[in-house]
Short mmCIF file of C-alpha atoms and ligand atoms in Angstrom, two decimals:
data_model
loop_
_atom_site.label_atom_id
_atom_site.label_comp_id
_atom_site.label_asym_id
_atom_site.label_seq_id
_atom_site.Cartn_x
_atom_site.Cartn_y
_atom_site.Cartn_z
CA MET A 745 1.56 13.85 -17.82
CA ALA A 746 5.37 13.98 -17.93
CA PRO A 747 7.08 10.86 -16.57
CA LEU A 748 8.41 11.21 -13.02
CA LEU A 749 11.94 10.62 -14.25
CA HIS A 750 13.17 12.61 -17.21
CA PRO A 751 15.82 10.65 -19.17
CA ASP A 752 18.10 13.70 -19.09
CA LEU A 753 17.75 14.18 -15.32
CA LEU A 754 20.80 16.08 -13.98
CA PHE A 755 22.54 16.27 -17.36
CA PRO A 756 23.91 19.58 -18.69
CA ALA A 757 21.36 21.82 -20.41
CA GLU A 758 23.83 22.71 -23.15
CA PRO A 759 23.22 20.27 -26.07
CA SER A 760 26.77 19.15 -26.92
CA ALA A 761 27.75 18.50 -23.29
CA ARG A 762 24.39 16.81 -22.78
CA GLY A 763 25.12 14.48 -25.69
CA ILE A 764 28.44 13.46 -24.14
CA ALA A 765 26.81 12.92 -20.73
CA ARG A 766 24.13 10.73 -22.33
CA SER A 767 26.71 8.55 -24.01
CA LEU A 768 28.85 8.21 -20.86
CA TYR A 769 25.79 7.38 -18.77
CA ALA A 770 24.46 4.81 -21.25
CA ALA A 771 27.63 2.78 -20.71
CA VAL A 772 27.49 2.81 -16.89
CA LYS A 773 23.81 2.93 -15.95
CA ASP A 774 23.43 -0.85 -15.80
CA LEU A 775 26.67 -1.66 -14.00
CA PRO A 776 26.20 -3.67 -10.81
CA ILE A 777 25.82 -1.74 -7.58
CA VAL A 778 28.73 -1.89 -5.15
CA SER A 779 27.56 -0.51 -1.80
CA PRO A 780 30.59 -0.49 0.50
CA HIS A 781 29.10 1.60 3.32
CA GLY A 782 25.52 1.80 4.54
CA HIS A 783 23.03 1.05 7.24
CA THR A 784 20.50 -1.37 5.85
CA ASP A 785 19.29 -3.99 8.32
CA PRO A 786 20.89 -7.42 7.76
CA ARG A 787 17.75 -8.92 9.29
CA TRP A 788 15.88 -8.08 6.07
CA TYR A 789 18.17 -10.25 3.97
CA ALA A 790 18.29 -12.98 6.64
CA LEU A 791 14.54 -13.42 7.14
CA ASN A 792 13.41 -12.27 3.69
CA GLU A 793 10.01 -11.30 5.09
CA PRO A 794 7.77 -8.85 3.25
CA PHE A 795 8.50 -5.19 3.97
CA PRO A 796 5.86 -3.45 6.13
CA ASP A 797 3.29 -1.00 4.79
CA PRO A 798 4.37 1.87 2.48
CA ALA A 799 4.61 4.42 5.28
CA ARG A 800 6.65 2.18 7.57
CA LEU A 801 8.95 1.33 4.68
CA LEU A 802 9.43 4.77 3.11
CA ILE A 803 8.58 7.48 5.66
CA VAL A 804 8.80 6.45 9.32
CA PRO A 805 12.48 5.40 9.26
CA ASP A 806 13.74 8.18 6.96
CA HIS A 807 15.27 11.07 8.91
CA TYR A 808 15.64 13.19 5.76
CA ILE A 809 11.87 13.09 5.48
CA PHE A 810 10.73 13.63 9.02
CA ARG A 811 13.29 16.35 9.84
CA MET A 812 11.91 18.50 7.02
CA LEU A 813 8.31 17.88 8.03
CA PHE A 814 9.16 18.59 11.67
CA SER A 815 10.81 21.87 10.65
CA GLN A 816 7.44 22.86 9.18
CA GLY A 817 5.50 22.14 12.33
CA ILE A 818 4.42 18.54 11.84
CA ARG A 819 4.66 16.38 14.96
CA LEU A 820 6.82 13.29 14.76
CA GLU A 821 4.09 11.39 16.62
CA ASP A 822 1.77 12.03 13.68
CA LEU A 823 4.39 10.53 11.36
CA GLY A 824 4.53 7.34 13.41
CA VAL A 825 8.03 7.96 14.78
CA PRO A 826 8.27 5.90 17.99
CA ARG A 827 8.71 7.71 21.29
CA ALA A 828 11.31 6.66 23.83
CA ASP A 829 8.65 6.38 26.57
CA GLY A 830 6.52 4.09 24.42
CA ARG A 831 3.58 6.50 24.42
CA GLU A 832 1.18 6.20 21.55
CA VAL A 833 2.08 7.49 18.10
CA GLU A 834 0.15 7.19 14.83
CA GLN A 835 -0.09 3.56 13.73
CA ASP A 836 -2.22 3.93 10.62
CA GLY A 837 0.16 3.74 7.65
CA ARG A 838 -2.35 5.28 5.29
CA LYS A 839 -2.84 8.31 7.54
CA ILE A 840 0.92 8.82 7.78
CA TRP A 841 1.25 8.47 4.03
CA THR A 842 -1.52 10.99 3.37
CA LEU A 843 -0.01 13.51 5.77
CA PHE A 844 3.30 13.12 3.95
CA ALA A 845 1.67 13.45 0.51
CA ARG A 846 -0.07 16.67 1.55
CA HIS A 847 3.32 18.14 2.42
CA TYR A 848 5.38 16.58 -0.37
CA PHE A 849 5.78 20.02 -1.97
CA LEU A 850 8.15 20.91 0.89
CA PHE A 851 10.78 18.70 -0.74
CA ARG A 852 10.93 20.62 -4.03
CA GLY A 853 14.58 21.17 -4.97
CA THR A 854 15.87 18.61 -2.45
CA PRO A 855 17.55 15.27 -3.18
CA THR A 856 14.80 13.56 -1.17
CA ARG A 857 12.38 14.61 -3.89
CA ILE A 858 14.55 13.01 -6.60
CA TRP A 859 15.10 9.81 -4.60
CA PHE A 860 11.44 9.52 -3.67
CA ASP A 861 10.15 10.08 -7.21
CA TYR A 862 12.74 7.60 -8.43
CA VAL A 863 11.53 4.95 -6.00
CA LEU A 864 7.89 5.54 -6.98
CA ALA A 865 8.69 5.31 -10.68
CA ASP A 866 11.48 2.78 -10.88
CA VAL A 867 10.67 0.38 -8.04
CA PHE A 868 6.87 0.60 -8.00
CA GLY A 869 6.08 1.58 -11.61
CA ILE A 870 4.14 4.73 -10.65
CA GLU A 871 3.87 7.39 -13.36
CA THR A 872 1.99 10.27 -11.75
CA PRO A 873 3.28 12.72 -9.14
CA LEU A 874 2.52 12.17 -5.47
CA THR A 875 -0.09 14.67 -4.25
CA GLU A 876 -2.89 14.56 -1.74
CA ALA A 877 -5.19 13.56 -4.62
CA THR A 878 -3.04 10.59 -5.72
CA ALA A 879 -1.98 9.56 -2.22
CA ASP A 880 -4.51 6.77 -1.81
CA ALA A 881 -3.95 5.23 -5.22
CA HIS A 882 -0.18 5.28 -4.77
CA TYR A 883 -0.47 3.79 -1.30
CA ASP A 884 -2.60 0.94 -2.65
CA ARG A 885 -0.24 0.32 -5.53
CA ILE A 886 2.82 0.12 -3.23
CA ALA A 887 1.03 -2.01 -0.65
CA GLU A 888 -0.01 -4.41 -3.41
CA CYS A 889 3.59 -4.64 -4.64
CA LEU A 890 4.93 -5.22 -1.13
CA ALA A 891 2.59 -8.17 -0.67
CA SER A 892 4.10 -9.99 -3.67
CA GLU A 893 7.13 -12.28 -3.69
CA ASP A 894 8.90 -10.01 -6.19
CA PHE A 895 9.21 -7.30 -3.55
CA ARG A 896 10.76 -9.36 -0.79
CA PRO A 897 14.20 -8.11 0.27
CA ARG A 898 16.18 -10.77 -1.59
CA ALA A 899 14.18 -10.40 -4.80
CA LEU A 900 14.74 -6.63 -4.72
CA PHE A 901 18.42 -7.12 -3.92
CA GLU A 902 18.72 -9.19 -7.09
CA ARG A 903 16.58 -6.86 -9.18
CA PHE A 904 18.66 -3.87 -8.00
CA ASN A 905 21.71 -5.73 -9.32
CA ILE A 906 23.60 -5.37 -6.04
CA GLU A 907 26.92 -7.13 -6.33
CA VAL A 908 27.85 -6.55 -2.70
CA ILE A 909 26.45 -4.51 0.17
CA ALA A 910 28.05 -3.70 3.53
CA THR A 911 25.97 -3.19 6.65
CA THR A 912 27.40 -1.52 9.75
CA GLU A 913 27.42 -3.22 13.14
CA GLY A 914 28.76 -2.38 16.59
CA PRO A 915 31.31 -4.58 18.36
CA LEU A 916 28.69 -5.96 20.75
CA ASP A 917 26.56 -7.27 17.90
CA ASP A 918 26.62 -11.06 17.59
CA LEU A 919 26.14 -10.84 13.80
CA ARG A 920 23.36 -13.41 14.03
CA TRP A 921 21.62 -12.10 10.91
CA HIS A 922 24.83 -12.38 8.95
CA GLN A 923 25.18 -15.93 10.24
CA MET A 924 21.63 -16.68 9.15
CA ILE A 925 22.26 -15.24 5.67
CA ARG A 926 25.31 -17.43 5.38
CA ASP A 927 23.48 -20.54 6.61
CA SER A 928 20.61 -19.96 4.22
CA GLY A 929 22.75 -20.67 1.17
CA TRP A 930 21.43 -17.52 -0.56
CA THR A 931 24.10 -16.15 -2.88
CA GLY A 932 23.53 -12.40 -2.26
CA ARG A 933 26.74 -10.91 -0.89
CA VAL A 934 26.11 -9.04 2.38
CA VAL A 935 29.12 -8.16 4.51
CA THR A 936 29.42 -6.35 7.80
CA ALA A 937 31.66 -3.43 8.88
CA TYR A 938 33.18 -2.85 12.33
CA ARG A 939 31.92 0.33 13.97
CA PRO A 940 33.25 0.39 17.53
CA ASP A 941 31.95 3.82 18.68
CA ALA A 942 29.96 2.24 21.53
CA VAL A 943 33.15 0.98 23.23
CA VAL A 944 35.53 3.71 21.99
CA ASP A 945 33.64 6.87 22.80
CA PRO A 946 33.38 7.48 26.58
CA ASP A 947 30.45 9.83 25.88
CA PHE A 948 28.44 7.09 24.17
CA GLU A 949 25.34 6.00 26.15
CA ASN A 950 26.20 3.17 28.58
CA PHE A 951 29.88 3.25 27.64
CA SER A 952 31.04 1.58 30.84
CA GLU A 953 28.51 -1.29 30.60
CA ASN A 954 29.41 -1.63 26.93
CA VAL A 955 33.08 -2.13 27.76
CA ASP A 956 32.12 -4.72 30.41
CA ARG A 957 30.06 -6.55 27.84
CA PHE A 958 32.96 -6.28 25.36
CA SER A 959 34.98 -8.29 27.86
CA GLU A 960 32.31 -10.99 28.25
CA ILE A 961 31.98 -11.39 24.50
CA THR A 962 35.69 -11.59 23.73
CA GLY A 963 37.03 -13.20 26.89
CA CYS A 964 39.62 -10.40 27.10
CA ASP A 965 40.17 -8.39 30.26
CA THR A 966 38.84 -4.97 29.32
CA GLY A 967 39.88 -3.69 32.72
CA SER A 968 43.41 -3.34 31.34
CA TRP A 969 44.59 -1.31 28.36
CA ASN A 970 46.24 -4.27 26.66
CA GLY A 971 43.27 -6.52 27.27
CA TYR A 972 40.96 -3.85 25.86
CA LEU A 973 43.09 -3.56 22.71
CA ASP A 974 43.13 -7.36 22.39
CA ALA A 975 39.35 -7.38 22.60
CA HIS A 976 39.27 -5.08 19.55
CA ARG A 977 41.73 -7.30 17.68
CA LYS A 978 39.62 -10.35 18.37
CA ARG A 979 36.37 -8.67 17.45
CA ARG A 980 37.83 -7.33 14.22
CA GLN A 981 38.81 -10.89 13.27
CA PHE A 982 35.28 -12.04 14.06
CA PHE A 983 33.84 -9.31 11.85
CA LYS A 984 36.32 -10.22 9.12
CA SER A 985 35.05 -13.79 9.24
CA PHE A 986 31.67 -12.30 8.21
CA GLY A 987 33.18 -10.57 5.22
CA ALA A 988 34.06 -7.21 6.81
CA THR A 989 36.68 -5.33 4.84
CA SER A 990 36.34 -2.05 6.71
CA THR A 991 35.92 -0.28 10.01
CA ASP A 992 33.99 2.92 10.53
CA HIS A 993 34.41 5.64 13.11
CA GLY A 994 31.82 8.32 13.81
CA HIS A 995 33.68 10.81 15.99
CA PRO A 996 32.72 14.38 16.87
CA THR A 997 36.06 15.57 15.44
CA ALA A 998 38.91 14.14 13.37
CA GLU A 999 41.28 14.58 16.30
CA THR A 1000 43.97 11.90 16.64
CA ALA A 1001 46.71 11.37 19.20
CA ASN A 1002 49.80 9.24 19.54
CA LEU A 1003 50.50 8.79 23.24
CA SER A 1004 53.31 6.72 24.71
CA ALA A 1005 52.20 3.31 25.99
CA PRO A 1006 52.34 4.34 29.69
CA ASP A 1007 50.37 7.52 29.00
CA ALA A 1008 47.75 5.62 27.02
CA GLN A 1009 47.50 3.06 29.78
CA ALA A 1010 47.04 5.72 32.45
CA LEU A 1011 44.44 7.51 30.31
CA PHE A 1012 42.53 4.26 29.82
CA GLY A 1013 42.61 3.69 33.58
CA ARG A 1014 41.00 7.08 34.24
CA ILE A 1015 38.37 6.52 31.54
CA ARG A 1016 37.59 3.02 32.78
CA ARG A 1017 37.13 4.23 36.37
CA GLY A 1018 34.79 6.93 35.11
CA ALA A 1019 37.28 9.51 36.36
CA GLY A 1020 38.17 10.99 32.94
CA SER A 1021 37.65 14.71 32.42
CA ALA A 1022 36.08 16.05 29.22
CA SER A 1023 39.55 16.53 27.77
CA ASP A 1024 40.52 12.97 28.77
CA ARG A 1025 37.48 11.66 26.95
CA ARG A 1026 38.42 13.65 23.87
CA LEU A 1027 42.00 12.45 24.06
CA PHE A 1028 40.85 8.87 24.42
CA ARG A 1029 38.77 9.05 21.24
CA ALA A 1030 41.76 10.62 19.51
CA GLN A 1031 44.13 7.91 20.70
CA MET A 1032 41.71 5.20 19.63
CA LEU A 1033 41.68 6.40 16.02
CA THR A 1034 45.42 5.90 15.96
CA GLU A 1035 45.11 2.49 17.62
CA MET A 1036 42.55 1.48 15.01
CA ALA A 1037 44.88 2.60 12.23
CA LYS A 1038 47.67 0.50 13.70
CA MET A 1039 45.36 -2.51 13.84
CA SER A 1040 44.35 -1.87 10.22
CA LEU A 1041 47.99 -2.09 9.23
CA ASP A 1042 48.04 -5.57 10.75
CA ASP A 1043 44.69 -6.96 9.65
CA GLY A 1044 44.10 -5.06 6.41
CA LEU A 1045 40.71 -3.56 7.30
CA VAL A 1046 40.10 -0.28 5.49
CA MET A 1047 39.41 2.53 7.94
CA GLN A 1048 36.62 5.06 7.43
CA ILE A 1049 36.43 8.25 9.49
CA HIS A 1050 33.10 10.10 9.55
CA PRO A 1051 33.77 13.11 11.80
CA GLY A 1052 32.14 16.43 12.40
CA SER A 1053 28.53 15.66 13.22
CA TRP A 1054 27.08 17.20 16.34
CA ARG A 1055 24.78 14.31 17.06
CA ASN A 1056 21.41 14.64 18.76
CA HIS A 1057 21.76 18.42 18.90
CA SER A 1058 18.42 18.94 20.68
CA PRO A 1059 18.39 17.46 24.21
CA SER A 1060 14.60 17.50 24.43
CA MET A 1061 14.24 15.61 21.14
CA MET A 1062 16.92 13.16 22.24
CA GLN A 1063 14.95 12.60 25.42
CA THR A 1064 11.59 12.19 23.73
CA PHE A 1065 12.54 10.21 20.63
CA GLY A 1066 16.09 8.92 21.16
CA ARG A 1067 19.12 9.20 18.88
CA ASP A 1068 19.25 9.61 15.09
CA LYS A 1069 16.07 11.61 14.68
CA GLY A 1070 17.33 14.19 12.22
CA PHE A 1071 18.96 16.37 14.86
CA ASP A 1072 22.52 15.75 13.74
CA ILE A 1073 24.07 19.03 12.64
CA PRO A 1074 27.40 19.52 10.82
CA THR A 1075 30.21 21.36 12.58
CA SER A 1076 33.27 22.98 11.09
CA THR A 1077 36.00 20.37 11.05
CA ASP A 1078 39.77 20.57 11.13
CA TYR A 1079 41.80 17.82 9.48
CA VAL A 1080 45.30 19.20 8.89
CA ALA A 1081 46.22 19.57 12.56
CA ALA A 1082 43.80 16.94 13.86
CA LEU A 1083 45.15 14.08 11.75
CA LYS A 1084 48.80 14.98 12.15
CA PRO A 1085 49.61 12.59 15.05
CA LEU A 1086 48.09 9.71 13.11
CA LEU A 1087 49.72 10.72 9.83
CA ASP A 1088 53.13 11.14 11.49
CA LEU A 1089 52.87 7.53 12.49
CA VAL A 1090 51.24 5.81 9.51
CA GLY A 1091 50.45 8.40 6.82
CA THR A 1092 53.12 7.25 4.36
CA GLN A 1093 52.20 3.55 4.60
CA ARG A 1094 51.16 2.26 1.21
CA ASP A 1095 49.31 -0.77 2.59
CA LEU A 1096 47.02 1.28 4.77
CA SER A 1097 43.82 2.82 3.51
CA ILE A 1098 42.02 5.50 5.49
CA ILE A 1099 38.94 7.00 3.88
CA LEU A 1100 38.05 10.49 5.06
CA PHE A 1101 34.59 11.98 4.97
CA THR A 1102 33.43 15.48 5.82
CA LEU A 1103 30.32 17.47 6.59
CA ASP A 1104 32.37 20.64 6.24
CA GLU A 1105 32.58 21.47 2.56
CA THR A 1106 35.05 24.28 3.19
CA SER A 1107 37.62 21.60 3.99
CA TYR A 1108 37.49 19.93 0.54
CA ALA A 1109 39.88 22.19 -1.32
CA ARG A 1110 41.70 23.65 1.66
CA GLU A 1111 42.49 20.49 3.62
CA LEU A 1112 41.17 17.18 2.34
CA ALA A 1113 42.25 17.27 -1.30
CA PRO A 1114 45.79 18.45 -0.41
CA LEU A 1115 46.09 15.73 2.27
CA ALA A 1116 44.76 12.90 0.09
CA GLY A 1117 46.74 14.30 -2.83
CA VAL A 1118 50.02 13.36 -1.15
CA TYR A 1119 49.63 10.91 1.76
CA PRO A 1120 49.42 7.37 0.32
CA ALA A 1121 47.36 6.15 3.29
CA LEU A 1122 44.56 8.67 2.67
CA LYS A 1123 41.61 8.58 0.26
CA LEU A 1124 38.58 10.84 0.04
CA GLY A 1125 35.16 9.39 0.69
CA PRO A 1126 32.32 10.71 -1.47
CA ALA A 1127 30.10 13.65 -0.59
CA TRP A 1128 28.39 12.65 2.61
CA TRP A 1129 24.95 13.03 4.20
CA PHE A 1130 23.77 16.65 3.74
CA HIS A 1131 26.10 16.86 0.75
CA ASP A 1132 25.05 13.58 -0.85
CA SER A 1133 22.93 15.58 -3.27
CA PRO A 1134 23.37 16.65 -6.90
CA GLU A 1135 24.86 20.02 -5.98
CA GLY A 1136 26.91 18.49 -3.15
CA MET A 1137 28.41 15.81 -5.39
CA ARG A 1138 29.20 18.38 -8.06
CA ARG A 1139 30.90 20.64 -5.52
CA PHE A 1140 32.90 17.66 -4.26
CA ARG A 1141 34.28 16.99 -7.76
CA GLU A 1142 34.85 20.68 -8.43
CA MET A 1143 36.73 21.26 -5.20
CA THR A 1144 38.81 18.08 -4.97
CA THR A 1145 39.67 16.87 -8.47
CA GLU A 1146 42.30 19.42 -9.39
CA THR A 1147 44.42 18.59 -6.35
CA ALA A 1148 43.59 14.97 -5.50
CA GLY A 1149 42.56 13.71 -8.94
CA PHE A 1150 39.82 11.12 -9.39
CA TYR A 1151 41.95 8.20 -8.25
CA ASN A 1152 42.33 9.38 -4.66
CA THR A 1153 38.54 9.13 -4.37
CA VAL A 1154 36.66 5.92 -3.76
CA GLY A 1155 33.50 5.89 -5.88
CA PHE A 1156 30.08 6.23 -4.33
CA ASN A 1157 28.59 5.24 -0.94
CA ASP A 1158 24.81 5.28 -0.61
CA ASP A 1159 25.15 5.31 3.21
CA THR A 1160 21.45 4.62 3.49
CA ARG A 1161 18.96 2.93 5.78
CA ALA A 1162 16.31 3.19 3.07
CA PHE A 1163 16.73 -0.01 1.06
CA PRO A 1164 14.36 0.87 -1.82
CA SER A 1165 16.28 4.08 -2.47
CA ILE A 1166 19.62 2.36 -3.17
CA PRO A 1167 19.25 2.31 -6.98
CA ALA A 1168 18.05 5.93 -6.92
CA ARG A 1169 21.09 7.08 -4.99
CA HIS A 1170 23.58 5.25 -7.19
CA ASP A 1171 21.83 6.47 -10.31
CA VAL A 1172 21.98 10.10 -9.15
CA ALA A 1173 25.71 9.71 -8.42
CA ARG A 1174 26.35 8.16 -11.84
CA ARG A 1175 24.44 10.93 -13.57
CA VAL A 1176 26.24 13.71 -11.68
CA ASP A 1177 29.64 12.17 -12.39
CA CYS A 1178 28.80 11.73 -16.08
CA ALA A 1179 27.66 15.36 -16.22
CA PHE A 1180 30.91 16.48 -14.59
CA LEU A 1181 33.01 14.40 -16.98
CA ALA A 1182 30.99 15.66 -19.95
CA ARG A 1183 31.91 19.20 -18.97
CA LEU A 1184 35.63 18.34 -18.89
CA VAL A 1185 35.32 16.70 -22.32
CA SER A 1186 33.41 19.61 -23.80
CA GLU A 1187 36.07 22.01 -22.50
CA HIS A 1188 38.72 19.79 -24.12
CA ARG A 1189 40.34 18.98 -20.78
CA LEU A 1190 39.70 15.27 -21.12
CA ARG A 1191 39.38 12.98 -24.16
CA GLU A 1192 36.10 11.14 -24.55
CA ASP A 1193 37.77 7.70 -24.25
CA GLU A 1194 39.31 8.78 -20.93
CA ALA A 1195 35.94 10.01 -19.73
CA HIS A 1196 34.41 6.62 -20.56
CA GLU A 1197 37.10 4.86 -18.56
CA LEU A 1198 36.58 7.26 -15.64
CA ALA A 1199 32.81 6.88 -15.70
CA GLN A 1200 33.26 3.11 -15.24
CA ASP A 1201 35.80 3.61 -12.47
CA LEU A 1202 33.66 6.13 -10.57
CA ALA A 1203 30.50 4.04 -10.87
CA TYR A 1204 32.01 0.68 -10.05
CA ALA A 1205 35.72 -0.12 -10.02
CA LEU A 1206 37.02 2.43 -7.51
CA ALA A 1207 34.62 1.35 -4.74
CA LYS A 1208 35.64 -2.28 -5.13
CA LYS A 1209 39.31 -1.42 -5.10
CA ALA A 1210 39.26 1.09 -2.25
CA TYR A 1211 37.18 -1.13 0.02
CA ARG A 1212 39.01 -4.33 -1.02
CA LEU A 1213 35.71 -5.94 -1.95
ZN1 LIG B 707 27.17 5.79 7.55
#
C-alpha cells in the first residue's frame, strides 16, 4: 500500500524542477511554525486536558468537512453538530466517524483530503487510507493516542514545533485562558488578537448589549463617541498586555470612510440609539476601519482586514444551527474605491501595517497587488479560506508576485480552528511555495541561492516580521 503522504506531494512533475523543489523544501520543512492568525481555543493550552474523541476533535468542529457532507444530503444532526435549540444530535463519536469514513471519497481533489490524510499519517502514524473498512481501526488508533500524555495540547504544540501562535478574541473576552497560560509557567508562546466586530458592526447579534458591556468592562462611557473610542484604546492595551500584536476585522466589504468628527459623532449617536438606517450601519463599519487604523498608528498593532464574506447565507441554517456552519459565501469585493478614504489618510505611513485578505481572486492582479505594490502601509495576506488550497496558493503567487513582489506578502496563516491540522497546513504552503520558486529557477528567472533565501522568508521570516512577533 502506498504511504498516505508521497514525499513529492505538490512538487512539479517535470524532473528538473522537481529536483529544485525538493532541495528548497528540504531546507525549510523543519523550520518552526509561526502562526500569526488563527482560531484555536486558548482553553486547550490553558487546561491541557486530553482532546475529546476522534470525531469531536476532527469532524464535528470542522466546517470544511460538514459543509461538503451537507451538500451531499447528510444531516448535520447525524454528524453531531449541535443545534441552537439544544435538541438531540448524534453523540456517538464512532458512529459519526463511520458516517464520515463512508463518504470520505467526496473530498477527492480537495485540500481537506490532503490535510486529513496528513493528520492521519503524520500526527497519528496511520499508513492506510480511510475507508468504511478501515474506519473502526483508525478510530481506535486515534482514540488510543488521544488518551496518552503525548497527545495533550501542550505536548502536541511542542511536537509541532510551534514558535508562536495567535488566537483571536473579541473585545468582551476577559482573556482568562491567556491569563491561565501565563500563570502556569508553561513556555509555549500563545498570544491573542483583537477582533472587535461584536462592538463595531451594528448588524452583529446583540450589538447594543455588547456596547453596553464594553462600557462596563472598560469603565468608559460608550454612550458617547469619544468614550466609545477610548474603550477601544483601553481594550487594545489590555490585549497587548497578553501579547497581541494585531487586530482583525471581518467586515462584509472593505469599505472605509473618513468623516469629520461632528459627523462621526452624530452617526454614532444614531447607531447607539438604534436609529441607524442600513446605510448608516454600513457607514459606521467603514468609519470604524479608519478609526482602527488611526489607533494602530498610535499603538503599533498590525491591522488585518478580512472582508467579502457573506456570513450565514442561509437564514434557516443560521436559525437551526447558529453562525459559522459552513454557510459563509464569498462575494465580489472592491478595494480600490473602498479603501481610498483610509488610504488618503494613512496609506503612505511607513509605520503602519495593514494586511489585506480577499475571497475574491479576481482582485489579486487587478486591485490588491497594485495597491500593496505602492502603498507602504499595505501588505497582502496569504490566500484565504476557500483559496487556502494548493491551487489557490499557486494562483495567489501567480497573480500577485509580478506587481507586488514577494516582500509585500506576509508568509502563511493557517487560520484554523483544527489544531491537529496546523502542521499539515503549513507543510502544504511550504511545498506550494517551493514548487512555485522551483519553476522560477527552472525558467532562469531566479537564481537558486535567491530561491533558497525566499523559501526561508516565505516559510518563516516574513510572518514574524509582518506581524511584529
Ligand atoms: Zn480568521
